[in-house]
Amino acid sequence: MTCTTVQPTLAPEAGRSSLGGLWSVASVRWATVALVLFVAGLVAQLVDAPSWSWWVCYLACYLTGGWSPAWEGLQALRSRTLDVDLLMVIAAIGAASIGQIFDGALLIVIFATSGALEDAATKRTEDSVNGLLDLAPDRAVRIDTDGIEESVNAADLRVGDLVSVRPGDRVSADGVVVDGASDVDQSSVTGEPMPVAKATDAEVFAGTLNGAGALRIRVTKDPSDTVVARIVALVAEASATKARTQLFIEKVEQHYSVGVVVATLALFAVPLLLGAQLQSTLLRAMTFMIVASPCAVVLATMPPLLSAIANAGRHGVLVKSAVAMEHLADTTAVTIDKTGTLTTGTPRLSSIEVIDDRYCDGDVLRIAASAEQFSEHPLGRAVVAAARARGLAFAGATDFAALPGRGVRARVADRTIEVLSPRAFHGDPTVASNLERPGTTAVLVVVDASAVGVLGLDDTVREGTDVVVAAIAALTMRPRRC
């Protein structure tokens, strides 16, 4: 059984190569110029322009698109190996020698485009890796034994160092919180969109974004062994992995190239020894070499895989390697990370439970929204959005304070309002526990230290998710429920 896992992309923008980024790849530039020259030559030939004009275009195409594979082939020849690149160049030159320069230029364009596609995919991978590396900050604030803070390179941190993380900063190392409390956005590492409350003894990861609280963490892993560093290593390793079909082609191309060269020489030498004419013999040998040039085999391996990977990327799907794409047709089971994939990752109000009979649903929501109106937490924004959607009027709030890892507190109409995590409230009413059981995030609405209601918030299911899941089940032919 082949299993495929679908997860939200760690850094969506990291893997996107702009046109400017692709143009920085030399092979893409040369292949583009070769293609333009080939098209120009073809147009000139079709409109019956002077033969010298389209010959010049085709020869320029030879030069721009063929110099790199020719150089690589010569380098391989120095190592006593004959690869398909050099065979292609020889076949193209042979085509020109018998007057079939169009066929030779077409071979050049095909191979130049194939190489450019592969290099472009490599560039996209490098950009993805660089984007992941950018998640972790370059600098860190280390606290020495005298309690003095100093700015150091994050790469110089060692296990056991004490590091300060200020509000809004990115965590500079994997470690454990020894002091402070805050909400940390771990979406860049775990894919979970909701900030996670961190307090003493909680684990934090390099590259995650600290919230409103200040933290002191004890470094537990070397910078080269952080979660982000390991993700980068895995991405690079997976990208360097070649598909089974590609490995097979590379294995046989050496023998194939030698065989074609030997057969071509035989087709040229044997008839000459038997008294055949030079021109017809050369034409026959060069025709054989052109036809035997394995451009179709080359185009049947990596370019389709690379095109499929690029097409998936344009639709928001990150395929880690050509191997994964090649085995996609064999998939019989698919596991999908719910948050950010089947859902939008944006919480919304789903239920209101009233604890104090003096209040109704609208009162509980209005009080919570009045306290949360200055909050930057996703749950707070969801509460405010729900109140606005119902047309509820907010009361003015003063003395607003974010309570890292707990919730918020504010003064509303001369009363102290708190919107808290159930674990931060001394009473922890049973109704909150009941709401959390099916996976709903519950927050308590507290007025003057007395809980008056509980708000339930859920992630939002993406539109069309049911259709996608049904389609995957139909494709894999073995639908399962977990």
GROMACS .gro file of C-alpha atoms in nm:
model
  482
    1MET     CA    1   0.000   0.000   0.000
    2THR     CA    2   0.125   0.347  -0.090
    3CYS     CA    3   0.028   0.625   0.148
    4THR     CA    4   0.029   0.994   0.062
    5THR     CA    5   0.017   1.268   0.325
    6VAL     CA    6  -0.130   1.609   0.244
    7GLN     CA    7  -0.029   1.897   0.471
    8PRO     CA    8  -0.047   2.274   0.451
    9THR     CA    9   0.262   2.427   0.298
   10LEU     CA   10   0.507   2.553   0.560
   11ALA     CA   11   0.602   2.867   0.377
   12PRO     CA   12   0.372   2.928   0.083
   13GLU     CA   13   0.570   3.218  -0.056
   14ALA     CA   14   0.904   3.049  -0.021
   15GLY     CA   15   0.850   2.802  -0.303
   16ARG     CA   16   0.716   3.052  -0.555
   17SER     CA   17   0.975   3.159  -0.808
   18SER     CA   18   0.899   3.482  -0.987
   19LEU     CA   19   0.983   3.528  -1.353
   20GLY     CA   20   1.278   3.737  -1.245
   21GLY     CA   21   1.402   3.452  -1.028
   22LEU     CA   22   1.376   3.203  -1.314
   23TRP     CA   23   1.552   3.443  -1.549
   24SER     CA   24   1.850   3.437  -1.314
   25VAL     CA   25   1.905   3.071  -1.413
   26ALA     CA   26   2.160   3.072  -1.698
   27SER     CA   27   2.016   2.766  -1.875
   28VAL     CA   28   1.670   2.928  -1.882
   29ARG     CA   29   1.814   3.238  -2.049
   30TRP     CA   30   2.008   3.039  -2.308
   31ALA     CA   31   1.712   2.809  -2.381
   32THR     CA   32   1.483   3.109  -2.426
   33VAL     CA   33   1.722   3.278  -2.668
   34ALA     CA   34   1.766   2.950  -2.859
   35LEU     CA   35   1.389   2.908  -2.886
   36VAL     CA   36   1.343   3.266  -3.012
   37LEU     CA   37   1.616   3.217  -3.273
   38PHE     CA   38   1.463   2.885  -3.380
   39VAL     CA   39   1.119   3.041  -3.424
   40ALA     CA   40   1.273   3.333  -3.615
   41GLY     CA   41   1.453   3.090  -3.847
   42LEU     CA   42   1.138   2.884  -3.896
   43VAL     CA   43   0.934   3.193  -3.986
   44ALA     CA   44   1.202   3.311  -4.227
   45GLN     CA   45   1.209   2.967  -4.389
   46LEU     CA   46   0.830   2.948  -4.422
   47VAL     CA   47   0.803   3.293  -4.587
   48ASP     CA   48   1.074   3.200  -4.841
   49ALA     CA   49   1.326   3.450  -4.708
   50PRO     CA   50   1.682   3.424  -4.842
   51SER     CA   51   1.836   3.098  -4.725
   52TRP     CA   52   2.127   3.275  -4.561
   53SER     CA   53   1.885   3.454  -4.322
   54TRP     CA   54   1.732   3.142  -4.173
   55TRP     CA   55   2.063   2.959  -4.177
   56VAL     CA   56   2.206   3.240  -3.964
   57CYS     CA   57   1.915   3.210  -3.718
   58TYR     CA   58   1.950   2.832  -3.697
   59LEU     CA   59   2.328   2.849  -3.652
   60ALA     CA   60   2.282   3.109  -3.377
   61CYS     CA   61   2.030   2.868  -3.220
   62TYR     CA   62   2.297   2.597  -3.236
   63LEU     CA   63   2.543   2.822  -3.058
   64THR     CA   64   2.315   2.955  -2.781
   65GLY     CA   65   2.136   2.629  -2.706
   66GLY     CA   66   2.412   2.380  -2.776
   67TRP     CA   67   2.726   2.520  -2.619
   68SER     CA   68   2.636   2.411  -2.264
   69PRO     CA   69   2.546   2.046  -2.344
   70ALA     CA   70   2.851   2.030  -2.573
   71TRP     CA   71   3.077   2.149  -2.293
   72GLU     CA   72   2.924   1.904  -2.048
   73GLY     CA   73   2.962   1.625  -2.302
   74LEU     CA   74   3.328   1.710  -2.357
   75GLN     CA   75   3.386   1.714  -1.982
   76ALA     CA   76   3.227   1.369  -1.960
   77LEU     CA   77   3.439   1.253  -2.253
   78ARG     CA   78   3.751   1.354  -2.063
   79SER     CA   79   3.636   1.111  -1.796
   80ARG     CA   80   3.609   0.840  -2.065
   81THR     CA   81   3.230   0.845  -2.071
   82LEU     CA   82   2.998   0.929  -2.358
   83ASP     CA   83   2.669   1.085  -2.256
   84VAL     CA   84   2.352   1.166  -2.444
   85ASP     CA   85   2.425   1.543  -2.445
   86LEU     CA   86   2.734   1.503  -2.663
   87LEU     CA   87   2.549   1.256  -2.885
   88MET     CA   88   2.275   1.513  -2.936
   89VAL     CA   89   2.527   1.783  -3.036
   90ILE     CA   90   2.702   1.547  -3.278
   91ALA     CA   91   2.366   1.452  -3.431
   92ALA     CA   92   2.272   1.819  -3.470
   93ILE     CA   93   2.604   1.897  -3.639
   94GLY     CA   94   2.555   1.595  -3.861
   95ALA     CA   95   2.212   1.721  -3.958
   96ALA     CA   96   2.360   2.055  -4.062
   97SER     CA   97   2.630   1.878  -4.262
   98ILE     CA   98   2.370   1.710  -4.483
   99GLY     CA   99   2.159   2.023  -4.521
  100GLN     CA  100   1.895   1.937  -4.258
  101ILE     CA  101   1.973   2.227  -4.031
  102PHE     CA  102   1.610   2.261  -3.923
  103ASP     CA  103   1.615   1.911  -3.771
  104GLY     CA  104   1.941   1.983  -3.593
  105ALA     CA  105   1.812   2.312  -3.452
  106LEU     CA  106   1.499   2.134  -3.330
  107LEU     CA  107   1.716   1.881  -3.144
  108ILE     CA  108   1.910   2.167  -2.987
  109VAL     CA  109   1.592   2.343  -2.870
  110ILE     CA  110   1.446   2.020  -2.729
  111PHE     CA  111   1.751   1.940  -2.520
  112ALA     CA  112   1.809   2.302  -2.414
  113THR     CA  113   1.446   2.329  -2.298
  114SER     CA  114   1.469   1.998  -2.112
  115GLY     CA  115   1.780   2.113  -1.926
  116ALA     CA  116   1.624   2.450  -1.850
  117LEU     CA  117   1.314   2.284  -1.701
  118GLU     CA  118   1.529   2.072  -1.473
  119ASP     CA  119   1.740   2.369  -1.364
  120ALA     CA  120   1.425   2.576  -1.303
  121ALA     CA  121   1.288   2.304  -1.075
  122THR     CA  122   1.619   2.299  -0.889
  123LYS     CA  123   1.602   2.678  -0.851
  124ARG     CA  124   1.250   2.653  -0.708
  125THR     CA  125   1.376   2.399  -0.456
  126GLU     CA  126   1.666   2.624  -0.356
  127ASP     CA  127   1.424   2.914  -0.309
  128SER     CA  128   1.205   2.692  -0.090
  129VAL     CA  129   1.504   2.595   0.124
  130ASN     CA  130   1.615   2.958   0.152
  131GLY     CA  131   1.262   3.056   0.253
  132LEU     CA  132   1.263   2.797   0.529
  133LEU     CA  133   1.602   2.916   0.650
  134ASP     CA  134   1.467   3.272   0.664
  135LEU     CA  135   1.211   3.160   0.922
  136ALA     CA  136   1.479   3.147   1.191
  137PRO     CA  137   1.629   3.486   1.292
  138ASP     CA  138   1.996   3.557   1.233
  139ARG     CA  139   2.042   3.723   1.573
  140ALA     CA  140   1.954   3.621   1.927
  141VAL     CA  141   1.957   3.796   2.266
  142ARG     CA  142   2.167   3.581   2.501
  143ILE     CA  143   2.171   3.636   2.877
  144ASP     CA  144   2.504   3.570   3.046
  145THR     CA  145   2.563   3.446   3.401
  146ASP     CA  146   2.552   3.804   3.533
  147GLY     CA  147   2.210   3.864   3.380
  148ILE     CA  148   2.346   4.097   3.110
  149GLU     CA  149   2.183   4.072   2.768
  150GLU     CA  150   2.399   4.064   2.455
  151SER     CA  151   2.311   4.030   2.089
  152VAL     CA  152   2.484   3.734   1.925
  153ASN     CA  153   2.455   3.533   1.606
  154ALA     CA  154   2.186   3.269   1.641
  155ALA     CA  155   2.430   3.017   1.492
  156ASP     CA  156   2.664   3.076   1.790
  157LEU     CA  157   2.408   2.963   2.047
  158ARG     CA  158   2.490   2.648   2.240
  159VAL     CA  159   2.286   2.400   2.437
  160GLY     CA  160   2.224   2.542   2.785
  161ASP     CA  161   2.235   2.910   2.684
  162LEU     CA  162   1.966   3.137   2.826
  163VAL     CA  163   1.790   3.343   2.557
  164SER     CA  164   1.546   3.633   2.586
  165VAL     CA  165   1.258   3.656   2.337
  166ARG     CA  166   1.079   3.991   2.334
  167PRO     CA  167   0.714   4.042   2.232
  168GLY     CA  168   0.674   4.020   1.854
  169ASP     CA  169   1.017   3.864   1.797
  170ARG     CA  170   1.083   3.529   1.637
  171VAL     CA  171   1.218   3.256   1.862
  172SER     CA  172   1.587   3.214   1.786
  173ALA     CA  173   1.642   2.855   1.905
  174ASP     CA  174   1.469   2.534   2.000
  175GLY     CA  175   1.436   2.529   2.376
  176VAL     CA  176   1.223   2.520   2.690
  177VAL     CA  177   1.059   2.820   2.856
  178VAL     CA  178   1.213   2.891   3.198
  179ASP     CA  179   1.038   3.221   3.266
  180GLY     CA  180   0.746   3.421   3.129
  181ALA     CA  181   0.427   3.339   2.944
  182SER     CA  182   0.305   3.420   2.595
  183ASP     CA  183   0.110   3.296   2.295
  184VAL     CA  184   0.340   3.170   2.021
  185ASP     CA  185   0.242   3.141   1.655
  186GLN     CA  186   0.383   2.803   1.545
  187SER     CA  187   0.211   2.791   1.204
  188SER     CA  188   0.542   2.821   1.018
  189VAL     CA  189   0.661   2.493   1.172
  190THR     CA  190   0.354   2.290   1.266
  191GLY     CA  191   0.094   2.434   1.027
  192GLU     CA  192  -0.144   2.498   1.319
  193PRO     CA  193  -0.286   2.851   1.269
  194MET     CA  194  -0.391   2.913   1.629
  195PRO     CA  195  -0.125   3.060   1.862
  196VAL     CA  196  -0.023   2.819   2.136
  197ALA     CA  197  -0.001   2.928   2.499
  198LYS     CA  198   0.352   2.890   2.636
  199ALA     CA  199   0.455   2.904   3.000
  200THR     CA  200   0.729   2.753   3.215
  201ASP     CA  201   0.854   2.413   3.092
  202ALA     CA  202   0.679   2.451   2.755
  203GLU     CA  203   0.876   2.364   2.441
  204VAL     CA  204   0.932   2.630   2.174
  205PHE     CA  205   1.080   2.608   1.826
  206ALA     CA  206   1.317   2.832   1.634
  207GLY     CA  207   1.142   3.039   1.367
  208THR     CA  208   0.809   3.063   1.550
  209LEU     CA  209   0.663   3.405   1.627
  210ASN     CA  210   0.626   3.521   1.986
  211GLY     CA  211   0.309   3.705   2.085
  212ALA     CA  212   0.249   3.977   2.343
  213GLY     CA  213   0.445   3.823   2.631
  214ALA     CA  214   0.817   3.811   2.706
  215LEU     CA  215   0.989   3.473   2.732
  216ARG     CA  216   1.318   3.341   2.856
  217ILE     CA  217   1.413   3.007   2.710
  218ARG     CA  218   1.688   2.756   2.775
  219VAL     CA  219   1.842   2.628   2.452
  220THR     CA  220   1.802   2.251   2.423
  221LYS     CA  221   1.927   2.188   2.069
  222ASP     CA  222   2.222   2.298   1.863
  223PRO     CA  223   2.128   2.547   1.585
  224SER     CA  224   2.216   2.281   1.327
  225ASP     CA  225   1.967   2.040   1.484
  226THR     CA  226   1.660   2.261   1.521
  227VAL     CA  227   1.325   2.159   1.375
  228VAL     CA  228   1.362   2.417   1.095
  229ALA     CA  229   1.716   2.295   1.015
  230ARG     CA  230   1.595   1.936   0.994
  231ILE     CA  231   1.305   2.038   0.770
  232VAL     CA  232   1.552   2.213   0.539
  233ALA     CA  233   1.774   1.901   0.531
  234LEU     CA  234   1.476   1.679   0.450
  235VAL     CA  235   1.357   1.910   0.172
  236ALA     CA  236   1.705   1.921   0.017
  237GLU     CA  237   1.743   1.543   0.046
  238ALA     CA  238   1.403   1.476  -0.107
  239SER     CA  239   1.465   1.719  -0.392
  240ALA     CA  240   1.794   1.551  -0.477
  241THR     CA  241   1.623   1.213  -0.499
  242LYS     CA  242   1.573   1.098  -0.857
  243ALA     CA  243   1.271   0.913  -0.988
  244ARG     CA  244   1.309   0.544  -1.067
  245THR     CA  245   1.247   0.607  -1.437
  246GLN     CA  246   1.515   0.875  -1.445
  247LEU     CA  247   1.765   0.644  -1.275
  248PHE     CA  248   1.689   0.376  -1.532
  249ILE     CA  249   1.739   0.617  -1.824
  250GLU     CA  250   2.070   0.741  -1.679
  251LYS     CA  251   2.182   0.382  -1.638
  252VAL     CA  252   2.116   0.284  -1.999
  253GLU     CA  253   2.200   0.613  -2.174
  254GLN     CA  254   2.575   0.552  -2.148
  255HIS     CA  255   2.550   0.218  -2.326
  256TYR     CA  256   2.291   0.355  -2.567
  257SER     CA  257   2.510   0.650  -2.669
  258VAL     CA  258   2.809   0.426  -2.733
  259GLY     CA  259   2.591   0.190  -2.935
  260VAL     CA  260   2.457   0.472  -3.153
  261VAL     CA  261   2.807   0.608  -3.220
  262VAL     CA  262   2.939   0.261  -3.308
  263ALA     CA  263   2.641   0.192  -3.535
  264THR     CA  264   2.679   0.530  -3.707
  265LEU     CA  265   3.049   0.470  -3.770
  266ALA     CA  266   2.968   0.126  -3.903
  267LEU     CA  267   2.702   0.265  -4.137
  268PHE     CA  268   2.959   0.513  -4.266
  269ALA     CA  269   3.272   0.298  -4.283
  270VAL     CA  270   3.143  -0.037  -4.404
  271PRO     CA  271   2.967   0.090  -4.720
  272LEU     CA  272   3.273   0.301  -4.805
  273LEU     CA  273   3.495  -0.006  -4.778
  274LEU     CA  274   3.256  -0.185  -5.011
  275GLY     CA  275   3.282   0.093  -5.269
  276ALA     CA  276   2.974   0.305  -5.196
  277GLN     CA  277   2.970   0.677  -5.278
  278LEU     CA  278   3.079   0.917  -5.005
  279GLN     CA  279   2.781   1.157  -5.024
  280SER     CA  280   2.508   0.894  -5.008
  281THR     CA  281   2.691   0.704  -4.734
  282LEU     CA  282   2.736   1.016  -4.524
  283LEU     CA  283   2.369   1.105  -4.574
  284ARG     CA  284   2.262   0.758  -4.464
  285ALA     CA  285   2.486   0.760  -4.154
  286MET     CA  286   2.382   1.108  -4.044
  287THR     CA  287   2.014   1.028  -4.100
  288PHE     CA  288   2.051   0.726  -3.875
  289MET     CA  289   2.223   0.931  -3.602
  290ILE     CA  290   1.951   1.198  -3.612
  291VAL     CA  291   1.672   0.942  -3.592
  292ALA     CA  292   1.851   0.745  -3.319
  293SER     CA  293   1.910   1.055  -3.107
  294PRO     CA  294   1.719   0.977  -2.784
  295CYS     CA  295   1.535   1.309  -2.751
  296ALA     CA  296   1.200   1.129  -2.714
  297VAL     CA  297   1.341   0.917  -2.432
  298VAL     CA  298   1.477   1.224  -2.254
  299LEU     CA  299   1.147   1.411  -2.294
  300ALA     CA  300   0.959   1.110  -2.159
  301THR     CA  301   1.132   1.123  -1.819
  302MET     CA  302   1.208   1.441  -1.627
  303PRO     CA  303   1.020   1.715  -1.822
  304PRO     CA  304   0.676   1.556  -1.765
  305LEU     CA  305   0.754   1.507  -1.396
  306LEU     CA  306   0.884   1.862  -1.361
  307SER     CA  307   0.583   2.003  -1.545
  308ALA     CA  308   0.350   1.808  -1.317
  309ILE     CA  309   0.531   1.936  -1.007
  310ALA     CA  310   0.516   2.296  -1.137
  311ASN     CA  311   0.146   2.261  -1.220
  312ALA     CA  312   0.077   2.126  -0.871
  313GLY     CA  313   0.266   2.420  -0.722
  314ARG     CA  314   0.049   2.668  -0.915
  315HIS     CA  315  -0.253   2.506  -0.751
  316GLY     CA  316  -0.107   2.530  -0.400
  317VAL     CA  317   0.025   2.172  -0.371
  318LEU     CA  318   0.392   2.126  -0.279
  319VAL     CA  319   0.536   1.799  -0.413
  320LYS     CA  320   0.860   1.721  -0.233
  321SER     CA  321   1.033   1.526  -0.512
  322ALA     CA  322   0.998   1.359  -0.849
  323VAL     CA  323   0.985   1.024  -0.669
  324ALA     CA  324   0.668   1.128  -0.485
  325MET     CA  325   0.509   1.247  -0.808
  326GLU     CA  326   0.601   0.925  -0.988
  327HIS     CA  327   0.439   0.712  -0.716
  328LEU     CA  328   0.126   0.927  -0.694
  329ALA     CA  329  -0.062   0.697  -0.930
  330ASP     CA  330   0.006   0.404  -0.695
  331THR     CA  331  -0.147   0.578  -0.393
  332THR     CA  332  -0.414   0.375  -0.217
  333ALA     CA  333  -0.446   0.573   0.107
  334VAL     CA  334  -0.434   0.948   0.170
  335THR     CA  335  -0.391   1.117   0.508
  336ILE     CA  336  -0.483   1.485   0.518
  337ASP     CA  337  -0.378   1.739   0.778
  338LYS     CA  338  -0.712   1.902   0.861
  339THR     CA  339  -0.613   2.252   0.970
  340GLY     CA  340  -0.529   2.479   0.680
  341THR     CA  341  -0.599   2.203   0.426
  342LEU     CA  342  -0.957   2.086   0.467
  343THR     CA  343  -1.026   2.400   0.668
  344THR     CA  344  -0.932   2.765   0.624
  345GLY     CA  345  -0.747   2.787   0.955
  346THR     CA  346  -0.970   3.079   1.055
  347PRO     CA  347  -1.183   3.029   1.370
  348ARG     CA  348  -1.547   3.133   1.380
  349LEU     CA  349  -1.806   3.143   1.656
  350SER     CA  350  -2.006   2.820   1.652
  351SER     CA  351  -2.195   2.816   1.983
  352ILE     CA  352  -2.281   3.017   2.295
  353GLU     CA  353  -2.358   2.853   2.629
  354VAL     CA  354  -2.510   3.073   2.901
  355ILE     CA  355  -2.407   2.996   3.258
  356ASP     CA  356  -2.573   3.288   3.441
  357ASP     CA  357  -2.950   3.306   3.379
  358ARG     CA  358  -2.941   3.686   3.408
  359TYR     CA  359  -2.777   3.701   3.064
  360CYS     CA  360  -2.888   3.586   2.720
  361ASP     CA  361  -2.675   3.471   2.426
  362GLY     CA  362  -2.654   3.821   2.283
  363ASP     CA  363  -2.546   3.968   2.617
  364VAL     CA  364  -2.263   3.715   2.656
  365LEU     CA  365  -2.135   3.779   2.303
  366ARG     CA  366  -2.164   4.159   2.334
  367ILE     CA  367  -1.973   4.161   2.665
  368ALA     CA  368  -1.698   3.937   2.523
  369ALA     CA  369  -1.667   4.146   2.206
  370SER     CA  370  -1.646   4.469   2.407
  371ALA     CA  371  -1.349   4.328   2.598
  372GLU     CA  372  -1.187   4.173   2.286
  373GLN     CA  373  -1.223   4.471   2.052
  374PHE     CA  374  -0.857   4.568   2.097
  375SER     CA  375  -0.723   4.211   2.088
  376GLU     CA  376  -0.497   4.086   1.807
  377HIS     CA  377  -0.552   3.719   1.893
  378PRO     CA  378  -0.735   3.516   1.622
  379LEU     CA  379  -0.996   3.403   1.875
  380GLY     CA  380  -1.056   3.762   1.982
  381ARG     CA  381  -1.097   3.873   1.621
  382ALA     CA  382  -1.344   3.588   1.564
  383VAL     CA  383  -1.554   3.697   1.864
  384VAL     CA  384  -1.559   4.058   1.745
  385ALA     CA  385  -1.649   3.952   1.391
  386ALA     CA  386  -1.938   3.740   1.518
  387ALA     CA  387  -2.075   4.029   1.725
  388ARG     CA  388  -2.055   4.267   1.429
  389ALA     CA  389  -2.227   4.011   1.206
  390ARG     CA  390  -2.519   4.008   1.452
  391GLY     CA  391  -2.531   4.386   1.466
  392LEU     CA  392  -2.445   4.406   1.838
  393ALA     CA  393  -2.323   4.741   1.970
  394PHE     CA  394  -1.995   4.738   2.162
  395ALA     CA  395  -1.954   4.917   2.490
  396GLY     CA  396  -1.645   5.128   2.549
  397ALA     CA  397  -1.354   4.941   2.711
  398THR     CA  398  -1.073   5.078   2.924
  399ASP     CA  399  -0.768   4.932   3.097
  400PHE     CA  400  -0.737   4.665   2.829
  401ALA     CA  401  -0.467   4.407   2.902
  402ALA     CA  402  -0.364   4.099   2.708
  403LEU     CA  403  -0.290   3.808   2.940
  404PRO     CA  404  -0.036   3.588   2.756
  405GLY     CA  405  -0.143   3.227   2.758
  406ARG     CA  406  -0.469   3.312   2.938
  407GLY     CA  407  -0.687   3.564   2.752
  408VAL     CA  408  -0.773   3.934   2.793
  409ARG     CA  409  -0.904   4.166   3.065
  410ALA     CA  410  -1.076   4.505   3.033
  411ARG     CA  411  -1.306   4.743   3.219
  412VAL     CA  412  -1.648   4.770   3.055
  413ALA     CA  413  -1.926   4.981   3.212
  414ASP     CA  414  -1.739   4.990   3.544
  415ARG     CA  415  -1.717   4.611   3.554
  416THR     CA  416  -1.414   4.388   3.511
  417ILE     CA  417  -1.458   4.168   3.207
  418GLU     CA  418  -1.230   3.875   3.132
  419VAL     CA  419  -1.234   3.641   2.833
  420LEU     CA  420  -1.023   3.347   2.943
  421SER     CA  421  -0.910   3.001   2.857
  422PRO     CA  422  -1.097   2.753   3.080
  423ARG     CA  423  -0.765   2.644   3.230
  424ALA     CA  424  -0.694   3.002   3.336
  425PHE     CA  425  -1.019   3.027   3.535
  426HIS     CA  426  -1.030   2.904   3.891
  427GLY     CA  427  -1.371   2.740   3.850
  428ASP     CA  428  -1.342   2.572   3.507
  429PRO     CA  429  -1.719   2.510   3.462
  430THR     CA  430  -1.828   2.172   3.331
  431VAL     CA  431  -1.997   2.329   3.030
  432ALA     CA  432  -1.657   2.442   2.899
  433SER     CA  433  -1.520   2.089   2.922
  434ASN     CA  434  -1.823   1.957   2.736
  435LEU     CA  435  -1.768   2.207   2.456
  436GLU     CA  436  -1.401   2.117   2.418
  437ARG     CA  437  -1.461   1.744   2.388
  438PRO     CA  438  -1.563   1.744   2.019
  439GLY     CA  439  -1.264   1.964   1.933
  440THR     CA  440  -1.426   2.304   1.979
  441THR     CA  441  -1.211   2.575   2.135
  442ALA     CA  442  -1.394   2.712   2.441
  443VAL     CA  443  -1.341   3.052   2.603
  444LEU     CA  444  -1.503   3.168   2.925
  445VAL     CA  445  -1.668   3.507   2.958
  446VAL     CA  446  -1.618   3.630   3.316
  447VAL     CA  447  -1.783   3.935   3.475
  448ASP     CA  448  -1.639   4.050   3.808
  449ALA     CA  449  -1.475   3.709   3.869
  450SER     CA  450  -1.799   3.522   3.795
  451ALA     CA  451  -1.838   3.310   3.478
  452VAL     CA  452  -2.148   3.412   3.284
  453GLY     CA  453  -2.106   3.213   2.963
  454VAL     CA  454  -1.889   3.007   2.733
  455LEU     CA  455  -1.817   3.074   2.367
  456GLY     CA  456  -1.735   2.785   2.136
  457LEU     CA  457  -1.518   2.850   1.831
  458ASP     CA  458  -1.442   2.612   1.546
  459ASP     CA  459  -1.225   2.615   1.238
  460THR     CA  460  -1.401   2.696   0.911
  461VAL     CA  461  -1.436   2.413   0.659
  462ARG     CA  462  -1.325   2.512   0.311
  463GLU     CA  463  -1.592   2.532   0.046
  464GLY     CA  464  -1.590   2.220  -0.172
  465THR     CA  465  -1.399   2.007   0.079
  466ASP     CA  466  -1.662   1.730   0.061
  467VAL     CA  467  -1.623   1.714  -0.317
  468VAL     CA  468  -1.243   1.692  -0.290
  469VAL     CA  469  -1.253   1.416  -0.028
  470ALA     CA  470  -1.502   1.219  -0.237
  471ALA     CA  471  -1.283   1.258  -0.546
  472ILE     CA  472  -0.974   1.137  -0.356
  473ALA     CA  473  -1.168   0.838  -0.226
  474ALA     CA  474  -1.280   0.754  -0.578
  475LEU     CA  475  -0.926   0.784  -0.719
  476THR     CA  476  -0.765   0.569  -0.452
  477MET     CA  477  -1.046   0.312  -0.480
  478ARG     CA  478  -1.013   0.230  -0.111
  479PRO     CA  479  -1.202   0.492   0.091
  480ARG     CA  480  -1.144   0.466   0.467
  481ARG     CA  481  -1.275   0.636   0.774
  482CYS     CA  482  -1.044   0.708   1.067
   0.00000   0.00000   0.00000
